Coordinates of C-alpha atoms in Angstrom, one line a residue:
M1 CA 22.1 9.1 3.2
G2 CA 18.9 10.4 4.9
Q3 CA 15.7 8.5 5.2
H4 CA 13.8 8.0 1.9
H5 CA 10.6 10.0 1.7
L6 CA 8.6 6.8 0.9
K7 CA 9.8 4.9 4.0
P8 CA 6.5 5.5 5.9
L9 CA 4.8 3.6 3.0
F10 CA 7.2 0.6 2.9
S11 CA 8.7 0.4 6.3
P12 CA 6.3 2.1 8.7
K13 CA 6.7 2.1 12.5
S14 CA 3.0 2.1 13.1
V15 CA -0.1 1.2 11.0
A16 CA -3.8 2.0 11.4
V17 CA -6.3 -0.1 9.4
F18 CA -9.5 1.7 8.6
G19 CA -12.4 -0.7 8.1
A20 CA -10.7 -3.5 10.1
S21 CA -13.5 -6.1 10.7
D22 CA -14.5 -9.4 12.1
R23 CA -16.8 -10.1 9.1
V24 CA -15.5 -13.2 7.5
D25 CA -14.0 -12.7 4.0
S26 CA -14.6 -8.9 4.0
V27 CA -11.7 -6.9 2.7
G28 CA -11.2 -5.3 6.1
Q29 CA -11.2 -8.6 7.8
I30 CA -8.6 -10.1 5.5
V31 CA -6.3 -7.1 5.6
F32 CA -6.3 -6.9 9.4
Q33 CA -5.8 -10.7 9.7
N34 CA -2.9 -10.5 7.3
M35 CA -1.3 -7.8 9.4
L36 CA -1.7 -9.8 12.6
Q37 CA -0.5 -13.0 11.1
G38 CA 2.3 -11.6 9.0
G39 CA 4.6 -11.0 11.9
Y40 CA 4.5 -7.2 11.8
K41 CA 6.4 -5.8 14.8
G42 CA 5.2 -2.2 14.7
A43 CA 2.2 -0.7 16.5
L44 CA -1.1 -1.9 14.8
Y45 CA -4.4 -0.1 15.4
P46 CA -7.8 -1.3 14.0
I47 CA -10.3 1.5 13.3
N48 CA -13.9 0.6 13.3
P49 CA -16.6 2.9 14.9
N50 CA -19.0 0.1 15.4
H51 CA -17.0 -2.3 17.5
A52 CA -14.9 -2.0 20.6
E53 CA -12.7 -5.0 19.6
V54 CA -11.7 -6.4 16.3
Q55 CA -10.0 -9.9 16.0
G56 CA -9.1 -9.7 19.7
C57 CA -7.5 -6.2 19.5
K58 CA -8.8 -3.0 21.0
S59 CA -10.6 -1.1 18.2
Y60 CA -10.7 2.7 17.9
P61 CA -13.8 4.7 16.6
S62 CA -11.5 7.1 14.8
I63 CA -7.8 7.9 14.4
A64 CA -8.3 10.9 16.7
E65 CA -8.7 8.5 19.6
I66 CA -5.2 7.1 19.1
I67 CA -2.8 9.0 21.3
Y68 CA 0.3 7.6 19.6
P69 CA 1.8 8.6 16.2
V70 CA 0.6 6.7 13.2
E71 CA 2.9 6.6 10.1
L72 CA 0.7 4.5 7.7
A73 CA -3.0 4.3 7.1
V74 CA -4.5 1.3 5.3
I75 CA -8.0 2.1 4.0
A76 CA -10.6 -0.5 3.3
T77 CA -13.8 1.4 3.6
P78 CA -16.4 2.6 1.0
A79 CA -15.1 5.1 -1.5
E80 CA -17.3 8.0 -0.3
S81 CA -15.7 7.8 3.1
V82 CA -12.1 8.1 1.9
P83 CA -11.8 11.9 1.6
D84 CA -12.9 12.4 5.2
I85 CA -10.5 9.6 6.3
I86 CA -7.6 11.3 4.5
E87 CA -8.6 14.6 6.2
Q88 CA -8.5 12.8 9.6
C89 CA -5.1 11.3 8.8
G90 CA -3.7 14.7 7.9
K91 CA -4.8 16.2 11.2
H92 CA -3.2 13.2 13.0
N93 CA 0.1 13.8 11.0
V94 CA -0.1 10.5 9.2
K95 CA 2.6 10.3 6.5
A96 CA 1.3 7.8 4.0
A97 CA -1.8 5.8 3.1
I98 CA -2.6 2.7 1.0
I99 CA -6.1 3.0 -0.4
I100 CA -7.3 -0.5 -1.2
T101 CA -10.9 0.7 -1.8
A102 CA -12.3 0.6 -5.4
G103 CA -15.0 2.9 -6.7
F104 CA -13.0 5.9 -7.9
G105 CA -12.0 7.0 -11.4
E106 CA -12.6 3.6 -12.9
T107 CA -16.4 4.0 -12.2
G108 CA -17.0 7.3 -14.1
S109 CA -17.2 11.0 -13.5
A110 CA -18.4 10.8 -9.9
G111 CA -15.5 8.6 -9.0
K112 CA -13.1 11.0 -10.7
L113 CA -14.4 13.8 -8.5
L114 CA -13.7 11.6 -5.4
E115 CA -10.2 11.0 -6.7
L116 CA -9.6 14.8 -7.0
A117 CA -10.9 15.4 -3.5
V118 CA -8.7 12.7 -2.0
L119 CA -5.6 14.0 -3.9
E120 CA -6.2 17.6 -2.9
I121 CA -6.5 16.7 0.8
A122 CA -3.4 14.5 0.6
H123 CA -1.3 17.2 -1.1
R124 CA -2.5 19.7 1.5
Y125 CA -1.2 17.6 4.4
G126 CA 1.8 16.0 2.6
I127 CA 0.4 12.5 2.7
R128 CA 1.7 10.1 0.1
L129 CA -0.7 7.6 -1.5
I130 CA -0.6 4.1 -3.0
G131 CA -3.8 3.2 -4.9
P132 CA -6.8 3.5 -4.9
N133 CA -8.3 0.2 -6.3
C134 CA -5.2 -1.9 -5.4
L135 CA -4.4 -5.2 -3.7
G136 CA -2.0 -3.4 -1.3
V137 CA 1.6 -3.7 -0.3
M138 CA 3.7 -6.6 1.1
R139 CA 7.1 -6.4 2.7
P140 CA 7.7 -9.9 4.0
E141 CA 11.0 -9.2 5.7
I142 CA 9.3 -6.8 8.2
G143 CA 6.0 -8.8 8.3
L144 CA 4.1 -6.1 6.6
N145 CA 1.1 -7.6 4.7
A146 CA -1.2 -4.7 4.0
T147 CA -3.2 -6.6 1.3
F148 CA -6.4 -8.6 0.9
N149 CA -4.5 -11.5 -0.7
H150 CA -5.1 -14.8 1.1
G151 CA -1.7 -15.4 2.7
N152 CA 1.7 -13.9 2.7
A153 CA 4.6 -13.9 0.3
I154 CA 7.8 -15.7 1.0
S155 CA 10.7 -13.4 1.9
G156 CA 13.2 -13.0 -0.8
N157 CA 15.2 -10.5 -2.9
L158 CA 12.8 -9.8 -5.9
A159 CA 10.7 -6.6 -5.9
F160 CA 7.5 -7.0 -7.9
V161 CA 5.6 -3.8 -8.8
S162 CA 2.3 -4.0 -10.7
Q163 CA -0.7 -1.9 -11.7
S164 CA -2.8 -5.0 -11.8
G165 CA -4.0 -6.4 -8.5
A166 CA -5.3 -9.6 -10.2
L167 CA -1.9 -10.3 -11.7
C168 CA -0.3 -9.8 -8.3
T169 CA -2.6 -12.4 -6.9
A170 CA -1.8 -14.8 -9.7
I171 CA 2.0 -14.3 -9.4
L172 CA 1.8 -14.7 -5.6
D173 CA 0.0 -18.0 -6.0
W174 CA 2.6 -19.3 -8.5
A175 CA 5.5 -18.0 -6.5
K176 CA 4.4 -19.8 -3.3
S177 CA 4.2 -23.1 -5.1
S178 CA 7.6 -22.5 -6.8
D179 CA 9.4 -21.2 -3.7
V180 CA 10.1 -17.8 -5.1
G181 CA 10.5 -15.0 -2.5
F182 CA 10.0 -11.2 -2.6
S183 CA 11.5 -8.2 -0.9
S184 CA 8.3 -6.2 -1.9
V185 CA 5.1 -6.8 -3.7
I186 CA 3.5 -3.4 -4.5
S187 CA 0.1 -3.2 -6.2
M188 CA -0.3 0.3 -7.4
G189 CA -3.9 0.3 -8.6
S190 CA -4.9 3.6 -10.2
S191 CA -1.6 5.3 -9.2
L192 CA -3.3 8.4 -8.1
D193 CA -0.2 9.8 -6.4
V194 CA 3.0 7.6 -6.1
D195 CA 4.0 6.3 -9.5
F196 CA 6.7 4.0 -10.9
G197 CA 9.5 6.6 -10.8
E198 CA 9.3 7.2 -7.1
I199 CA 8.9 3.5 -6.3
L200 CA 12.0 2.6 -8.4
D201 CA 13.9 5.4 -6.6
Y202 CA 13.0 3.7 -3.3
L203 CA 13.9 0.2 -4.5
I204 CA 17.4 1.4 -5.7
S205 CA 18.3 2.1 -2.1
D206 CA 16.5 -0.9 -0.6
T207 CA 19.3 -3.3 0.5
K208 CA 16.8 -6.3 0.6
T209 CA 16.0 -5.8 -3.1
Q210 CA 18.4 -7.4 -5.6
S211 CA 16.2 -7.4 -8.7
I212 CA 13.0 -5.6 -9.9
L213 CA 10.1 -6.8 -12.0
L214 CA 7.6 -4.3 -13.3
Y215 CA 4.2 -4.9 -14.9
I216 CA 3.1 -1.7 -16.6
E217 CA -0.2 -0.8 -18.2
G218 CA 0.4 2.9 -18.4
I219 CA 2.9 5.6 -17.3
R220 CA 1.8 9.0 -16.1
D221 CA 5.2 10.7 -15.9
A222 CA 7.4 9.4 -18.6
R223 CA 10.3 11.6 -17.8
S224 CA 10.4 10.6 -14.2
F225 CA 10.0 7.0 -15.1
M226 CA 12.9 7.0 -17.7
S227 CA 15.2 8.7 -15.2
A228 CA 14.4 6.3 -12.4
I229 CA 14.7 3.1 -14.6
R230 CA 18.1 4.2 -16.0
A231 CA 19.3 4.8 -12.4
A232 CA 17.9 1.5 -11.2
A233 CA 19.3 -0.5 -14.2
R234 CA 22.8 0.7 -13.4
V235 CA 22.8 -1.1 -10.0
K236 CA 20.1 -3.9 -10.2
P237 CA 18.6 -6.0 -12.9
V238 CA 15.2 -4.7 -14.0
I239 CA 12.6 -6.6 -16.0
L240 CA 9.8 -4.6 -17.5
V241 CA 6.6 -6.1 -19.0
K242 CA 4.4 -3.5 -20.8
V243 CA 0.9 -4.3 -22.0

């Protein structure tokens, strides 16, 4: 079996964090701190044009200054900056991006236009997206904590996929006190690109995942979802909560 097309999202060899910061309790500060403290073994690059160093690591003014390949971009910058960042990522051959930033379709017509711009650029370069307006992604086994949650999840065999970042935070708080571990915690946010169907397809082949929990507010591609959930349920227990 070949490499799954979502592997750069969930098992990247290198990560660039746009908006990485030293400003205490800012999203960029928490995300980059989580990546440092989570035990991630891949290459990690903070991108901040205003600082030469972030949290003790050399910072880069743009992704163009990084001479090495970057598989995953984690974006925690203002919404209006995201289309240009996705363009930069495309030119640097980045394969995937997690857009944590809010301020898109949920804010009205101007935000929807931003979403369309981001999606057009991503499609042009073949970049796959999680988000925007999401908590991020955790993969505890590989030390990937690309979220602004305070702290990491325990490593385990349950994959939790949710459209609600607030629910992810609540579940993570409960799970830590109850000693429940996760293979993945995936906050999808607005699901601009990657949806439940593709994530389920990835989790089917993920050897670390033994069961799957889904929290669903809405489904964009019902046919893809039904096909994927039937395939997943044949090999792993799947619990679905629809609100």
